[in-house]
Short mmCIF file of C-alpha atoms in Angstrom, two decimals:
data_model
loop_
_atom_site.label_atom_id
_atom_site.label_comp_id
_atom_site.label_asym_id
_atom_site.label_seq_id
_atom_site.Cartn_x
_atom_site.Cartn_y
_atom_site.Cartn_z
CA MET A 17 -2.56 4.06 -8.22
CA SER A 18 -6.34 3.57 -8.02
CA SER A 19 -8.07 1.46 -10.68
CA ALA A 20 -10.27 4.45 -11.61
CA ARG A 21 -7.21 6.58 -12.32
CA GLU A 22 -5.61 3.77 -14.30
CA ASP A 23 -8.80 3.50 -16.38
CA ILE A 24 -8.71 7.24 -17.14
CA LEU A 25 -5.04 7.18 -18.10
CA ASP A 26 -5.58 4.09 -20.27
CA ALA A 27 -8.36 5.92 -22.10
CA VAL A 28 -6.05 8.91 -22.69
CA ARG A 29 -3.33 6.62 -24.01
CA ARG A 30 -5.72 4.89 -26.40
CA ALA A 31 -7.04 8.24 -27.67
CA ALA A 32 -3.47 9.41 -28.26
CA GLY A 33 -2.62 6.18 -30.07
CA ARG A 34 0.11 5.32 -27.58
CA GLU A 35 0.70 1.84 -26.23
CA PRO A 36 1.15 1.22 -22.49
CA LEU A 37 4.65 1.93 -21.19
CA ASP A 38 7.05 -0.95 -21.14
CA ALA A 39 8.66 -2.04 -17.87
CA PRO A 40 11.95 -0.09 -18.29
CA ALA A 41 10.18 3.17 -19.16
CA ARG A 42 7.78 2.79 -16.24
CA ALA A 43 10.69 2.05 -13.88
CA THR A 44 12.49 5.20 -15.06
CA LEU A 45 9.43 7.38 -14.42
CA ASP A 46 8.74 5.77 -11.02
CA ALA A 47 12.34 6.46 -9.99
CA ARG A 48 12.00 10.10 -11.07
CA ILE A 49 8.86 10.51 -8.95
CA ALA A 50 10.47 8.76 -5.98
CA THR A 51 13.50 11.07 -6.04
CA PRO A 52 12.28 14.46 -7.29
CA VAL A 53 14.74 17.22 -8.14
CA ARG A 54 15.15 19.63 -5.22
CA HIS A 55 14.42 23.11 -6.53
CA LEU A 56 15.36 26.43 -4.96
CA ARG A 57 13.36 27.12 -1.78
CA PRO A 58 13.05 30.23 0.40
CA ALA A 59 15.48 30.17 3.32
CA PHE A 60 14.35 31.17 6.81
CA ASP A 61 15.60 30.51 10.35
CA GLU A 62 12.31 31.14 12.13
CA ASP A 63 10.81 28.38 14.24
CA LEU A 64 8.27 26.47 12.14
CA LEU A 65 5.42 26.78 14.63
CA ALA A 66 6.04 30.48 15.23
CA ARG A 67 6.19 31.19 11.50
CA PHE A 68 3.02 29.23 10.76
CA ILE A 69 1.13 31.14 13.46
CA ARG A 70 2.45 34.51 12.29
CA LYS A 71 1.62 33.85 8.66
CA LEU A 72 -1.88 32.53 9.35
CA GLU A 73 -2.77 35.39 11.68
CA SER A 74 -1.55 37.90 9.09
CA ARG A 75 -4.39 36.66 6.86
CA SER A 76 -7.11 36.96 9.54
CA GLY A 77 -6.89 33.34 10.70
CA THR A 78 -7.19 32.68 14.43
CA LEU A 79 -5.68 29.97 16.60
CA ALA A 80 -5.99 28.20 19.93
CA ARG A 81 -3.55 25.68 21.43
CA VAL A 82 -4.46 22.60 23.42
CA ALA A 83 -2.34 20.03 25.22
CA GLY A 84 -3.96 16.95 23.66
CA ARG A 85 -6.78 15.58 21.53
CA ALA A 86 -9.14 15.31 24.49
CA GLN A 87 -9.21 19.12 24.75
CA ILE A 88 -10.29 19.69 21.14
CA PRO A 89 -14.09 19.74 21.79
CA ALA A 90 -13.70 22.35 24.55
CA ALA A 91 -11.60 24.55 22.25
CA VAL A 92 -14.22 24.29 19.50
CA GLU A 93 -16.98 25.07 22.02
CA THR A 94 -15.08 28.21 23.07
CA PHE A 95 -14.94 29.34 19.44
CA ARG A 96 -18.61 28.50 18.86
CA SER A 97 -19.89 30.37 21.91
CA ALA A 98 -17.62 33.38 21.27
CA HIS A 99 -19.30 33.88 17.89
CA GLY A 100 -22.83 33.04 18.96
CA LEU A 101 -23.16 30.02 16.70
CA ALA A 102 -25.80 27.33 17.12
CA PRO A 103 -24.55 24.12 18.79
CA HIS A 104 -24.59 22.26 15.50
CA ALA A 105 -21.63 21.22 13.36
CA ALA A 106 -20.41 19.00 10.57
CA VAL A 107 -17.48 17.16 12.15
CA GLY A 108 -15.01 15.15 10.07
CA ALA A 109 -15.18 11.44 10.78
CA GLY A 110 -11.49 11.56 11.72
CA LEU A 111 -12.63 13.34 14.91
CA LYS A 112 -15.69 11.24 15.77
CA ASP A 113 -13.85 9.46 18.61
CA LEU A 114 -13.75 12.69 20.67
CA ASP A 115 -16.19 13.49 23.49
CA TRP A 116 -18.28 16.24 21.93
CA PRO A 117 -20.68 18.28 24.14
CA ALA A 118 -23.88 16.38 24.88
CA ASP A 119 -26.08 19.32 23.86
CA TRP A 120 -24.49 19.60 20.43
CA SER A 121 -26.05 18.25 17.27
CA ILE A 122 -23.26 16.86 15.10
CA HIS A 123 -22.93 14.68 12.04
CA HIS A 124 -19.97 13.29 10.10
CA ASN A 125 -21.26 13.73 6.56
CA ARG A 126 -20.79 16.39 3.92
CA ALA A 127 -21.67 19.95 4.90
CA GLY A 128 -25.01 21.16 3.57
CA ILE A 129 -25.94 24.72 2.63
CA GLU A 130 -27.60 25.21 6.04
CA GLU A 131 -24.34 24.46 7.84
CA THR A 132 -22.72 27.28 9.83
CA LEU A 133 -19.79 25.39 11.40
CA SER A 134 -17.47 22.60 10.32
CA VAL A 135 -14.62 20.90 12.17
CA SER A 136 -12.02 19.01 10.16
CA PRO A 137 -8.57 17.49 10.68
CA ALA A 138 -5.65 18.81 8.62
CA PHE A 139 -3.19 16.50 6.92
CA ALA A 140 -0.36 18.99 7.35
CA ALA A 141 0.55 22.67 7.38
CA ILE A 142 3.23 24.65 5.57
CA ALA A 143 5.25 27.07 7.71
CA GLU A 144 6.63 28.85 4.63
CA THR A 145 3.29 30.51 3.90
CA GLY A 146 1.04 29.64 6.86
CA THR A 147 -0.99 27.26 4.71
CA LEU A 148 -3.15 24.30 5.72
CA MET A 149 -3.15 21.14 3.60
CA LEU A 150 -6.59 19.52 3.65
CA LEU A 151 -7.30 16.21 1.94
CA ALA A 152 -10.66 15.12 0.57
CA SER A 153 -11.75 11.92 2.32
CA PRO A 154 -14.58 10.55 4.47
CA ASP A 155 -12.59 11.85 7.45
CA SER A 156 -12.56 15.38 5.98
CA PRO A 157 -15.13 16.06 3.21
CA THR A 158 -14.18 18.91 0.88
CA THR A 159 -17.53 20.61 1.50
CA HIS A 160 -16.34 21.32 5.06
CA ASN A 161 -13.74 23.68 3.54
CA PHE A 162 -16.13 25.78 1.44
CA VAL A 163 -19.77 25.63 2.52
CA PRO A 164 -20.02 26.74 6.20
CA ASP A 165 -19.30 30.34 7.17
CA ASN A 166 -17.10 29.11 10.02
CA GLN A 167 -14.42 26.44 9.75
CA VAL A 168 -12.34 24.98 12.56
CA VAL A 169 -9.31 22.97 11.48
CA VAL A 170 -7.54 20.64 13.89
CA LEU A 171 -3.79 20.52 13.34
CA GLU A 172 -1.15 18.55 15.21
CA THR A 173 1.95 20.71 15.69
CA THR A 174 4.14 17.78 14.60
CA ARG A 175 2.52 18.08 11.15
CA ILE A 176 3.87 21.59 10.48
CA LEU A 177 6.36 21.26 7.63
CA ARG A 178 8.86 23.77 6.27
CA HIS A 179 8.10 24.19 2.54
CA PHE A 180 5.34 23.35 0.07
CA GLU A 181 7.53 20.63 -1.42
CA ASP A 182 7.69 18.91 1.97
CA GLY A 183 3.91 18.71 2.02
CA TRP A 184 3.79 16.97 -1.36
CA ALA A 185 6.58 14.62 -0.30
CA ALA A 186 4.60 13.66 2.81
CA LEU A 187 1.53 13.13 0.64
CA ARG A 188 3.40 10.73 -1.64
CA GLU A 189 4.49 8.69 1.39
CA ARG A 190 0.89 7.91 2.42
CA THR A 191 0.14 4.21 2.25
CA SER A 192 -3.49 4.93 1.26
CA GLY A 193 -2.49 6.64 -1.98
CA MET A 194 -3.40 10.04 -3.38
CA PRO A 195 -6.67 11.72 -2.35
CA ARG A 196 -9.32 12.85 -4.80
CA ALA A 197 -8.56 16.50 -4.01
CA VAL A 198 -6.08 18.57 -2.02
CA ASN A 199 -7.14 22.00 -0.75
CA LEU A 200 -4.48 24.52 0.29
CA VAL A 201 -5.99 27.10 2.66
CA SER A 202 -4.13 30.15 3.97
CA GLY A 203 -6.93 31.99 5.78
CA PRO A 204 -10.60 32.92 5.47
CA SER A 205 -11.96 33.29 1.95
CA ARG A 206 -11.64 36.87 0.69
CA THR A 207 -11.99 39.07 -2.36
CA ALA A 208 -11.48 42.71 -3.28
CA ASP A 209 -13.31 42.55 -6.61
CA ILE A 210 -15.99 45.03 -5.50
CA GLU A 211 -14.62 48.58 -5.25
CA GLN A 212 -11.26 47.19 -4.05
CA THR A 213 -12.76 46.57 -0.60
CA ILE A 214 -11.81 43.36 1.19
CA GLN A 215 -14.82 41.11 1.78
CA LEU A 216 -14.47 37.90 3.77
CA GLY A 217 -16.43 34.77 2.92
CA ALA A 218 -16.59 35.28 -0.83
CA HIS A 219 -15.84 31.69 -1.83
CA GLY A 220 -15.68 29.91 1.52
CA PRO A 221 -15.61 30.50 5.27
CA ARG A 222 -15.71 33.99 6.74
CA ARG A 223 -13.78 32.69 9.73
CA LEU A 224 -10.96 30.16 9.85
CA HIS A 225 -9.91 28.96 13.29
CA VAL A 226 -7.10 26.48 13.89
CA VAL A 227 -6.88 24.30 16.98
CA LEU A 228 -3.22 23.41 17.44
CA VAL A 229 -2.71 20.12 19.27
CA ASP A 230 0.65 19.83 21.04
#
């Protein structure tokens, strides 16, 4: 656990008048977290990749498949040119090693309000609902998920998991600890608040495109 989180929890304990947990109580809670109770989960026989694609496309998400990481920039360029976007993007630092087009203007920082396109790596995806699991980090700033009108998410097919619980289990296994934020995205942002008419881009991207890396 990070020192900042420990400081916050210590402050809560002091405000509640509770002393720090003793070693046996802490060990009991750690064991409970390490071996969570398995709750009832939806059963399905569908292939995980096929289900993820079907679910995402049912919510207006689009996809492209590539044979390896080296083909990611070309797939993003195809998406960019198809929608007439400027050759400018906020690209997560986790993808900075790729050979991006020479005529593009890219940066690896947070997405500003002028941004029209972001490209970020996904931590995992959930086949159950066709949901992407995006972690806040320097490799994938949270602003990439909400500010630009167009978001491209890079997902390795080996990271498609069956249920939501599997995503959280994978998150707990990370050696780098818990992220500041986890965003669960199941398609472009939408709302029907105005006259019950679906509008895309209400609280985030109007377009969500996934590049699946085999």
